[in-house]
mmCIF file of C-alpha atoms (C1' of nucleotides) in Angstrom:
data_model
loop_
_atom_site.group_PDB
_atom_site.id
_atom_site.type_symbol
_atom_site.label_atom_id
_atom_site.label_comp_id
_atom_site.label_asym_id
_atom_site.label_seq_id
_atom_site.Cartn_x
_atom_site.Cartn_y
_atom_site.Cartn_z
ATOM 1 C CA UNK A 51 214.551 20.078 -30.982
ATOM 2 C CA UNK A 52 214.167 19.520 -34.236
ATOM 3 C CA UNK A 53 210.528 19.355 -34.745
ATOM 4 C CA UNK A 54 209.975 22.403 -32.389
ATOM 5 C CA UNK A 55 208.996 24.335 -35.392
ATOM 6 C CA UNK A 56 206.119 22.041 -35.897
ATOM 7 C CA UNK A 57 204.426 22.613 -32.328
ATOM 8 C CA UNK A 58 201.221 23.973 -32.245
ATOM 9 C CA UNK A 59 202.111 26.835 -30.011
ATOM 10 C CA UNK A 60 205.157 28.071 -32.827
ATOM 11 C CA UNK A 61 202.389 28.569 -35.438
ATOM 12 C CA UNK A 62 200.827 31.680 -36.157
ATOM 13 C CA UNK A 63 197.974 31.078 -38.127
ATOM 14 C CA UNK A 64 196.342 28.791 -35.086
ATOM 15 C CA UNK A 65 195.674 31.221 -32.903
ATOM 16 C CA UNK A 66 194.728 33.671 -36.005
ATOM 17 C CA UNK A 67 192.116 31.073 -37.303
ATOM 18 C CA UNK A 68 190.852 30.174 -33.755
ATOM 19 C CA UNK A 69 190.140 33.506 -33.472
ATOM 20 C CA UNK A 70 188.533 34.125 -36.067
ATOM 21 C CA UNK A 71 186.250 31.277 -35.811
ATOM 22 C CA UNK A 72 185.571 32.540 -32.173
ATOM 23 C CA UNK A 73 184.745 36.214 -32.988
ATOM 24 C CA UNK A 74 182.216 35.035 -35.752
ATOM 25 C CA UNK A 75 180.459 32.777 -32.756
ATOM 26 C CA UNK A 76 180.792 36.176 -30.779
ATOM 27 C CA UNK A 77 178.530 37.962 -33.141
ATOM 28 C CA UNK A 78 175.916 35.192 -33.528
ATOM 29 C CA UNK A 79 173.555 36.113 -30.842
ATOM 30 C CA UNK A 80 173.593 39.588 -32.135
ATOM 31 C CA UNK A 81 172.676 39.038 -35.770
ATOM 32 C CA UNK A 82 170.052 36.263 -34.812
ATOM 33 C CA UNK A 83 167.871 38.718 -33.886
ATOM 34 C CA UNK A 84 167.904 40.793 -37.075
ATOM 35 C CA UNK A 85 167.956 38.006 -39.102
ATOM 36 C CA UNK A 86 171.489 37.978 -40.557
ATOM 37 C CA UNK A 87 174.556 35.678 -40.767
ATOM 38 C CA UNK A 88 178.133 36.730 -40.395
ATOM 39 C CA UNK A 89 178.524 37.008 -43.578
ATOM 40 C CA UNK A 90 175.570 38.266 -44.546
ATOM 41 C CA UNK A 91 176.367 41.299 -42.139
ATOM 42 C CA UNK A 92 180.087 42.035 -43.946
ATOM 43 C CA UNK A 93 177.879 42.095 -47.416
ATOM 44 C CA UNK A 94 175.905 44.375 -45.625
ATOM 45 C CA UNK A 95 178.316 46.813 -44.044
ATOM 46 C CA UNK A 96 179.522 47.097 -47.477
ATOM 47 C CA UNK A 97 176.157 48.307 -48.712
ATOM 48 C CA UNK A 98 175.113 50.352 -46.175
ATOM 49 C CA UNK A 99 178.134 52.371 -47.165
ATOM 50 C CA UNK A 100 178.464 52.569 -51.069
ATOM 51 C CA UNK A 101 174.631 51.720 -51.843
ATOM 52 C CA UNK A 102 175.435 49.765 -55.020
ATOM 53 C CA UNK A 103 178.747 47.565 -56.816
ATOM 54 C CA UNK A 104 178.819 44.811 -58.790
ATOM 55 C CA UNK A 105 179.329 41.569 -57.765
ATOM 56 C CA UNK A 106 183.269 41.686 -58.400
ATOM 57 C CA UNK A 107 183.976 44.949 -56.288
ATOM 58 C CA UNK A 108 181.834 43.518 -53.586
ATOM 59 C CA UNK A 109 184.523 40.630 -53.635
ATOM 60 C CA UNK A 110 187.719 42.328 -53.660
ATOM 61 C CA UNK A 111 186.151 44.292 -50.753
ATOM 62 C CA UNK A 112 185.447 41.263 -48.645
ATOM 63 C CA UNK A 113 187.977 38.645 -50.222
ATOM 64 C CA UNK A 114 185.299 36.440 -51.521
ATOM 65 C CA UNK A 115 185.154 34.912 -54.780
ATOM 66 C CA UNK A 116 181.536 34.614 -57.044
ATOM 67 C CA UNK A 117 181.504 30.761 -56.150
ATOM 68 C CA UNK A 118 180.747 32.153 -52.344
ATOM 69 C CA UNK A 119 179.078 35.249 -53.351
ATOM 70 C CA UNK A 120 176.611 34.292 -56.064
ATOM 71 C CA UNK A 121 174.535 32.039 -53.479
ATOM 72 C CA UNK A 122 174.688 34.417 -50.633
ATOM 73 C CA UNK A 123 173.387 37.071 -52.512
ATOM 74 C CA UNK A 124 170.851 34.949 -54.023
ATOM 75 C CA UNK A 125 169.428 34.567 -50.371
ATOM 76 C CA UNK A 126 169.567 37.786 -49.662
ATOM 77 C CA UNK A 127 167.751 38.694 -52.235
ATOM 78 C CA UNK A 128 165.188 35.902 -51.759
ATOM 79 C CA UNK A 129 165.045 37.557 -47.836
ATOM 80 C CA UNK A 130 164.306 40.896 -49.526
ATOM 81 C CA UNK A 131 167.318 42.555 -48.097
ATOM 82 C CA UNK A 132 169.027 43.584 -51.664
ATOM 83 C CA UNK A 133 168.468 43.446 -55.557
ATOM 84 C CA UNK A 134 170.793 42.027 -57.879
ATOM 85 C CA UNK A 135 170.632 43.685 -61.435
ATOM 86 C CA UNK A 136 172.431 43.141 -65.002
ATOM 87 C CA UNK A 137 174.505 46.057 -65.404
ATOM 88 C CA UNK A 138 173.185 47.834 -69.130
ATOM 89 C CA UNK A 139 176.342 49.137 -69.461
ATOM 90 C CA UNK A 140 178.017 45.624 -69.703
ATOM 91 C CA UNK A 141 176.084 42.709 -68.912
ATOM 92 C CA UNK A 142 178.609 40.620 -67.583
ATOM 93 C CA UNK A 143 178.102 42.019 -64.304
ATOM 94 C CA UNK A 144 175.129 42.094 -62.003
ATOM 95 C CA UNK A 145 174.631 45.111 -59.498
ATOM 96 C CA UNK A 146 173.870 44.462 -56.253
ATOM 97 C CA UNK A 147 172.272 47.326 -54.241
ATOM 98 C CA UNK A 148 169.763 47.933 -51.144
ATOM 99 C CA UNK A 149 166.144 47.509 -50.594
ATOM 100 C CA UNK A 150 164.220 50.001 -48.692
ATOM 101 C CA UNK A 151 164.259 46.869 -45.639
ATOM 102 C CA UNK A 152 167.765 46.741 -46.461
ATOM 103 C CA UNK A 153 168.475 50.765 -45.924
ATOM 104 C CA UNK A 154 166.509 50.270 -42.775
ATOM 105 C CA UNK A 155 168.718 47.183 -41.192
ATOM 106 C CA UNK A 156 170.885 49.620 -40.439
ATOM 107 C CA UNK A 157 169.337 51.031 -37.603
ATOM 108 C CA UNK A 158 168.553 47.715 -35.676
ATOM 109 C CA UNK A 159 172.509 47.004 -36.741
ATOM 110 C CA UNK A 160 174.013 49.977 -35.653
ATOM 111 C CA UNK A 161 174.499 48.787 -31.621
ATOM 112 C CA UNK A 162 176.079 45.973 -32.649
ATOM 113 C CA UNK A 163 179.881 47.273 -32.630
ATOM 114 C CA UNK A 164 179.615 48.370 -29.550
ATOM 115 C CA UNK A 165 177.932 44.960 -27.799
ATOM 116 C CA UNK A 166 180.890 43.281 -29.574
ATOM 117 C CA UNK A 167 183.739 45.549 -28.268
ATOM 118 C CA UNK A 168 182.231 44.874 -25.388
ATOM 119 C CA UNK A 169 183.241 41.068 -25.594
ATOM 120 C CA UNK A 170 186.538 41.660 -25.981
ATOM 121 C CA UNK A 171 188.916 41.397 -23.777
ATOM 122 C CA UNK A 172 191.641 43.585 -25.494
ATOM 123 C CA UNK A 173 192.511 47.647 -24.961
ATOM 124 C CA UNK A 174 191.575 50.066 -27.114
ATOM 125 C CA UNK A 175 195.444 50.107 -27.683
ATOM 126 C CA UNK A 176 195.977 46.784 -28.100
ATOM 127 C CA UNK A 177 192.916 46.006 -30.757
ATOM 128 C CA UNK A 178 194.367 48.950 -32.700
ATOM 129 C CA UNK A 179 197.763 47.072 -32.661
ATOM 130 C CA UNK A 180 196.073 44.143 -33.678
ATOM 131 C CA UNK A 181 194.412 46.030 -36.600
ATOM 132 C CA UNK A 182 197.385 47.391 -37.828
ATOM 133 C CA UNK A 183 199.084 44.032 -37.583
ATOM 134 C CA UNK A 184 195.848 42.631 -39.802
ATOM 135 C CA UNK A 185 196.100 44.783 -42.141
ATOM 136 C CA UNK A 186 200.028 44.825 -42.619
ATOM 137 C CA UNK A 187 199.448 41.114 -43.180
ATOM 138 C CA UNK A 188 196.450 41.358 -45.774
ATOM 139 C CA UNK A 189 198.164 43.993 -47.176
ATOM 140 C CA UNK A 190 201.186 42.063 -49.279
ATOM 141 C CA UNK A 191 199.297 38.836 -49.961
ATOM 142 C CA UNK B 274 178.959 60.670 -38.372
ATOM 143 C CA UNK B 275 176.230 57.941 -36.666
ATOM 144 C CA UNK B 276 176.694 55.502 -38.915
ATOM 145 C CA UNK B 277 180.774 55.528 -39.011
ATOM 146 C CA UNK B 278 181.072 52.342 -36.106
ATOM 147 C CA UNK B 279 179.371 50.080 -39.218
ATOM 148 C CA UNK B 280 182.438 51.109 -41.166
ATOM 149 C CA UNK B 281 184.080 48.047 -42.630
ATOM 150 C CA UNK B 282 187.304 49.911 -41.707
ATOM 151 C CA UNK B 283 186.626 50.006 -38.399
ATOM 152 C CA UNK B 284 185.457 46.285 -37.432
ATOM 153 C CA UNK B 285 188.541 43.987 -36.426
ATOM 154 C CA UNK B 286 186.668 41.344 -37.307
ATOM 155 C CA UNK B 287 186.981 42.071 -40.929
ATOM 156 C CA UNK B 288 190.938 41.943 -41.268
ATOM 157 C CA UNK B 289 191.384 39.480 -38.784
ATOM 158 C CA UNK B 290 188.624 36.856 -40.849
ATOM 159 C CA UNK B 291 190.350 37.751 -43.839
ATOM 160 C CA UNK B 292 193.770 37.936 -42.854
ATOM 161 C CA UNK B 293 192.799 34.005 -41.529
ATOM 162 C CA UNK B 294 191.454 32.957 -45.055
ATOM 163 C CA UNK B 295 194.492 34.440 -46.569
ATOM 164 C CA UNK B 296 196.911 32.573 -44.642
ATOM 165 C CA UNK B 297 195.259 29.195 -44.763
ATOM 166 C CA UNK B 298 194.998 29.900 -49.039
ATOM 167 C CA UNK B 299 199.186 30.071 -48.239
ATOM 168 C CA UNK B 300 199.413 26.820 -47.223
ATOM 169 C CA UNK B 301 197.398 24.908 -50.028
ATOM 170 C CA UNK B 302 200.671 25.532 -52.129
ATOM 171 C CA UNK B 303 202.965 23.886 -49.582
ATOM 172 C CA UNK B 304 199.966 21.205 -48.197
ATOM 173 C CA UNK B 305 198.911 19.955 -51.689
ATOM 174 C CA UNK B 306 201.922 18.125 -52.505
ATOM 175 C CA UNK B 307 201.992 16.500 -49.140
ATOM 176 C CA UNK B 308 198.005 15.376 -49.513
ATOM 177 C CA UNK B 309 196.854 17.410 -46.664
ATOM 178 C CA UNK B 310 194.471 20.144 -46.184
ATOM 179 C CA UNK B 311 194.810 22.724 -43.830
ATOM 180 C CA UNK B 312 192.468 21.783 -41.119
ATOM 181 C CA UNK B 313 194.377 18.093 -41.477
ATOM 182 C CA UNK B 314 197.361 19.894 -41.228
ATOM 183 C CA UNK B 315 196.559 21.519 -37.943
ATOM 184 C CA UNK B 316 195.011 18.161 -36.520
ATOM 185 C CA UNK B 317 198.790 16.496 -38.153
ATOM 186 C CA UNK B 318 200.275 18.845 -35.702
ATOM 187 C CA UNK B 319 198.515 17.895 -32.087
ATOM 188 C CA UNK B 320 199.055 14.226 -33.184
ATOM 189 C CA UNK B 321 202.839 14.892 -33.693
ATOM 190 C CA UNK B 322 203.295 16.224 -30.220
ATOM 191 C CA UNK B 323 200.583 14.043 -28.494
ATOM 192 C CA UNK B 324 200.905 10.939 -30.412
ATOM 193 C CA UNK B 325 197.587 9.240 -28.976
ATOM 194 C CA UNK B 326 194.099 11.438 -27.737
ATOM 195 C CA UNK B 327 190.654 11.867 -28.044
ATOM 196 C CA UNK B 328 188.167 13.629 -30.423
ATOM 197 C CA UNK B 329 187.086 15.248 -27.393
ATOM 198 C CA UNK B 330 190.367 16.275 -26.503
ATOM 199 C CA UNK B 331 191.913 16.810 -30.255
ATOM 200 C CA UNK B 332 188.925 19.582 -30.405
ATOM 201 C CA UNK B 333 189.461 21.556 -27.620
ATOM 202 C CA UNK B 334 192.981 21.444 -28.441
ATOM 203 C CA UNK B 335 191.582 23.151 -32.232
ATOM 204 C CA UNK B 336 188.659 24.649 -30.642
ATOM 205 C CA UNK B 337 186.614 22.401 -33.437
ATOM 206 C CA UNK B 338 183.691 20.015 -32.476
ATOM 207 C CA UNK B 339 182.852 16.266 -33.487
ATOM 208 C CA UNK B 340 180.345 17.487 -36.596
ATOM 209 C CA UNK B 341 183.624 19.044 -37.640
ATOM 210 C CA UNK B 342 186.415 15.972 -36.390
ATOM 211 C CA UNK B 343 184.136 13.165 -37.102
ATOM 212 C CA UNK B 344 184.069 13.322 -41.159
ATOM 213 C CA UNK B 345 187.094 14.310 -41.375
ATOM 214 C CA UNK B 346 189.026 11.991 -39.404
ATOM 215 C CA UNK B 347 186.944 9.229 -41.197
ATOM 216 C CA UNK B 348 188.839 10.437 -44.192
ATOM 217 C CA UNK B 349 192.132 10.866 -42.865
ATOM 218 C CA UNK B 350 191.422 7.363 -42.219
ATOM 219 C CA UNK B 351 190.936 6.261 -45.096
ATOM 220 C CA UNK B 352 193.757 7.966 -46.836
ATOM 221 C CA UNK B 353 196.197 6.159 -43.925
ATOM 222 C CA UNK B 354 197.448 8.518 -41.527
ATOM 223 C CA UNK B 355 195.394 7.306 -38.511
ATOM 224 C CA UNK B 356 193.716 4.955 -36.624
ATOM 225 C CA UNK B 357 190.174 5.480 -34.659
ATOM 226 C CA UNK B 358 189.582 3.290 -31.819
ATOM 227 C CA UNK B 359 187.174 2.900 -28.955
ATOM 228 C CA UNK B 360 188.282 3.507 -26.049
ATOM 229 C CA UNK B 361 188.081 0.186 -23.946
ATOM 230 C CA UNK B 362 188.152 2.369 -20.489
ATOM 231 C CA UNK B 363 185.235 4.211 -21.936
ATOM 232 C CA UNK B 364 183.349 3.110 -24.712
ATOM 233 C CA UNK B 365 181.824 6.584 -25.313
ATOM 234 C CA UNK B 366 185.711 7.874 -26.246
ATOM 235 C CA UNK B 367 187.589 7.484 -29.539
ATOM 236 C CA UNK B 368 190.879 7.735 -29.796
ATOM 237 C CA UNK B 369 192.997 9.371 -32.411
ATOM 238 C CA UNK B 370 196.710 7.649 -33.106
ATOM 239 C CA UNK B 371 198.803 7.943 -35.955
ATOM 240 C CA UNK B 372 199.713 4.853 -38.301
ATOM 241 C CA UNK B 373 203.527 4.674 -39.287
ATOM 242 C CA UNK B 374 202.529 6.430 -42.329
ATOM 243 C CA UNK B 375 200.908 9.570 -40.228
ATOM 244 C CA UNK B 376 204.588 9.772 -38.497
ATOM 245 C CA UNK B 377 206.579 9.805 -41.452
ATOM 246 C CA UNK B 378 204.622 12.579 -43.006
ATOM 247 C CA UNK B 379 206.193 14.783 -40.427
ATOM 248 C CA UNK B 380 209.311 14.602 -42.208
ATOM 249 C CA UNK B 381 208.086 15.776 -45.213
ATOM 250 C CA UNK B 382 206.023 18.372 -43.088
ATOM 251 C CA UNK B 383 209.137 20.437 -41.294
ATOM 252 C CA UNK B 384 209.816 22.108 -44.588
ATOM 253 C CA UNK B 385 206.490 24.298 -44.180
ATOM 254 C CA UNK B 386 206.219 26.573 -41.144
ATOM 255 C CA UNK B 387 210.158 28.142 -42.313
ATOM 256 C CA UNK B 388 208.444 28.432 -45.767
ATOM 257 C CA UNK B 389 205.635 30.040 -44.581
ATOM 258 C CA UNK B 390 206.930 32.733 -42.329
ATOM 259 C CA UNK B 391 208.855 33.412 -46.003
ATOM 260 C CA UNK B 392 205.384 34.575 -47.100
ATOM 261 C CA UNK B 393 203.934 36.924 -44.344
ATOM 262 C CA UNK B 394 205.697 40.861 -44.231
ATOM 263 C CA UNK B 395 205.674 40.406 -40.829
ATOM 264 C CA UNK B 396 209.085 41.183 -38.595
ATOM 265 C CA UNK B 397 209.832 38.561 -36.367
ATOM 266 C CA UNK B 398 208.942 41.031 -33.305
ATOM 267 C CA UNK B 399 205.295 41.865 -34.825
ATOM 268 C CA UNK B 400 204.915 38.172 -35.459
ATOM 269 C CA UNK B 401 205.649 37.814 -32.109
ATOM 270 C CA UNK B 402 203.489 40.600 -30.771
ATOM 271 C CA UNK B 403 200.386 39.614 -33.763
ATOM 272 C CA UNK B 404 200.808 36.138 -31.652
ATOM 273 C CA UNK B 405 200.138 37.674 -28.032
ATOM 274 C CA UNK B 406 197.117 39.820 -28.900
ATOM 275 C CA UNK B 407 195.380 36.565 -30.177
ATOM 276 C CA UNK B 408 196.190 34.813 -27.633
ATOM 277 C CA UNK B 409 194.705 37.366 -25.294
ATOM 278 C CA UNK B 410 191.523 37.632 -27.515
ATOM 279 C CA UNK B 411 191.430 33.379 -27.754
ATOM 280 C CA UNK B 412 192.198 33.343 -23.915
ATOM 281 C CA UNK B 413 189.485 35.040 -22.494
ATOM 282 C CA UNK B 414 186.279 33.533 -24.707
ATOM 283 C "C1'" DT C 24 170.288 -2.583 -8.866
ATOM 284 C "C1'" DC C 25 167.591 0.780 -11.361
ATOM 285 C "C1'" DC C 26 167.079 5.128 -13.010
ATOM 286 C "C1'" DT C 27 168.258 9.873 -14.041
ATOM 287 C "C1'" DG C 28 171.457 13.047 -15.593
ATOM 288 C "C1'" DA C 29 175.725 13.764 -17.851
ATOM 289 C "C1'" DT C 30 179.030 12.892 -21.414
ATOM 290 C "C1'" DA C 31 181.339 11.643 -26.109
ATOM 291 C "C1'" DA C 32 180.640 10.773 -30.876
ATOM 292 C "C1'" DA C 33 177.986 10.703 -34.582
ATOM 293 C "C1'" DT C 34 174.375 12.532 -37.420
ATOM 294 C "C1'" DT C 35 171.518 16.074 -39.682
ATOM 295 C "C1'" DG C 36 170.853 20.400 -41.603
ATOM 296 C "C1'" DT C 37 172.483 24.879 -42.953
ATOM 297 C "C1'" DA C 38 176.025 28.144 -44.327
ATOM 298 C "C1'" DT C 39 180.412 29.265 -45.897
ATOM 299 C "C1'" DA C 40 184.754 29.026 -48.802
ATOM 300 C "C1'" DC C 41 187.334 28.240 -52.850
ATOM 301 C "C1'" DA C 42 189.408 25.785 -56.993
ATOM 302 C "C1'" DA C 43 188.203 24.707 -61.477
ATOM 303 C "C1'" DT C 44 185.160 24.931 -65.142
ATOM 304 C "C1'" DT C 45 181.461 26.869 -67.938
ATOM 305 C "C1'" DT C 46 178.698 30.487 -70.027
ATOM 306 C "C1'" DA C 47 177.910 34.878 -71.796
ATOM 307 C "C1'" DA C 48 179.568 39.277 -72.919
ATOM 308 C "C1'" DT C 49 183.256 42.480 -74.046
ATOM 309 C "C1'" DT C 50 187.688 44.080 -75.790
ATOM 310 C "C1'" DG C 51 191.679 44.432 -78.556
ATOM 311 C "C1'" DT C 52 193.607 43.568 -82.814
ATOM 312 C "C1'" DA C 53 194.841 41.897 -87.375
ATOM 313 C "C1'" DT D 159 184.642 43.266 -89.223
ATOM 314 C "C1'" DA D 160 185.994 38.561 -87.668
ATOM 315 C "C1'" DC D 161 188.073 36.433 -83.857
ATOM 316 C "C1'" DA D 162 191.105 35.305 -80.138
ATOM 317 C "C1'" DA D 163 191.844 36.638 -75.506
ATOM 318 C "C1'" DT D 164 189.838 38.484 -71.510
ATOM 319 C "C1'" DT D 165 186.470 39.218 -68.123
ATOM 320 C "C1'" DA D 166 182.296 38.593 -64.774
ATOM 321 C "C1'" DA D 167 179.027 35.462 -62.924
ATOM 322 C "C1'" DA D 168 177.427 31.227 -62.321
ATOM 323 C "C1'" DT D 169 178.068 26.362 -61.668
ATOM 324 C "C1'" DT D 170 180.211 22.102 -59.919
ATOM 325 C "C1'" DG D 171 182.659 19.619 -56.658
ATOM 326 C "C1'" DT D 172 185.067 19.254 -52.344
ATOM 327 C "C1'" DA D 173 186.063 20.632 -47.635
ATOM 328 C "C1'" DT D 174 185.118 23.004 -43.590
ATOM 329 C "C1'" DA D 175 182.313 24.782 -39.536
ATOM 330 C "C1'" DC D 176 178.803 24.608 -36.157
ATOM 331 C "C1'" DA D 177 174.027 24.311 -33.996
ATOM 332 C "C1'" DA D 178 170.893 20.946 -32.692
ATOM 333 C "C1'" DT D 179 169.651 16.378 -32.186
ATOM 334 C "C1'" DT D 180 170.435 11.455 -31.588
ATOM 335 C "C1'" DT D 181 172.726 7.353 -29.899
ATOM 336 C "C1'" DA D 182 175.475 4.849 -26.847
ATOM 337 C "C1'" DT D 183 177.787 4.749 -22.623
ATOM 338 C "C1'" DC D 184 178.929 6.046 -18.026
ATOM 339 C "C1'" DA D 185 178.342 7.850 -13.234
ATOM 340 C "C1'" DG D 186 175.900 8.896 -9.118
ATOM 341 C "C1'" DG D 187 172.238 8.371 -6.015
ATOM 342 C "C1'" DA D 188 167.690 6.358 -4.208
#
DNA sequence: TCCTGATAAATTGTATACAATTTAATTGTA
DNA sequence: TACAATTAAATTGTATACAATTTATCAGGA
């Protein structure tokens, strides 16, 4: 009919931002413990591989502007978790890199992964579908 | 290496929160002239096909609770598309109907799911097969 | 009927997000 | 070298989200 189109069920980004929202809940009673938000624990799997970017890089990484960035960081820096710096070389942007705590999050972070894969309820074939889907999508917008 | 399941590349969480962000910063384009905002969008949508229910009942539809309905159907409210009412069967209940305004903006809205798909490099089969997986992941939490 | 437990919204507090603007620094160019 | 355009963060304002608590109402049993 002619509003079919318009029915929950016939739009793809529901189920894609349910989801979402879900799978954040999902890792909440694993980053309670160490301390960290969702968020927080992207920023940090970020880190924990390049040691130090600027503000901007971090964003295009993680899709987030410096209006959502600028606070976060500020807290994580207040938690002692990072350092933000004025880049010398041009001192428009700030560097953020690790603390010593923040090097050593890694450890109490590294089971997470697993605990979460454990929480869902797709294949290993069918969450690499879905990544590859993901990624097809992020990749032209 | 031991460190390689923090990759950012290899959490599906990461592409399937952005990918989420992404396509809800699609819709402001098409929602803005309209007056709505995504979330109201999505709420516009059960009230289209339902015509009269609950908060209780509009959020498990969304999978959103009242701190998240409550303000925001005050607004839509106040801008005219609905009307909140006690329930008189149970006093404890509100329920969520549309004013003659909220129904006509359905008119205007059937444009935006054909524009939309016109946006995402998805094939109509890995739309359809993006659409099962996260139903499967949504199902079972 | 009275009281306890359950339920539905609303409220409070915290944390994201992002558009738009502002501030400070840099770059390219006449 | 001035200076306009650009760029990176920060700021401001608005809109979600959700956990935890509160308030009002309802339901079931002694």
């Amino acid at each position: 009919m002619k509003y079919d189109v318009l029915k929950l069920e016939n739009q793809l980004c529901f189920p894609l931002y349910a989801a979402a929202k879900e799978i954040v809940k999902r890792y909440k009673p694993y980053l309670d413990p160490i301390g960290l938000t969702y968020t927080q624990y992207i920023v940090m799997l970020v880190l924990w591989e390049k040691n130090a970017l600027t503000v901007k890089e971090l964003g295009s990484c993680l899709y987030l502007d410096s209006g959502t960035l600028t606070p976060l960081l500020k807290k994580m820096e207040a938690d002692g978790l990072i350092i933000r710096k004025r880049d010398h070389e041009d001192e428009r942007s700030v560097i953020i890199s690790l603390t010593e705590q923040g090097v050593a999050l890694r450890d109490k972070a590294i089971e997470i992964p697993t605990k979460l894969s454990g929480c869902i309820a797709l294949s290993g074939e069918e969450a690499g579908t879905l990544y590859v889907l993901l990624n097809k999508l992020l990749g032209q917008m």
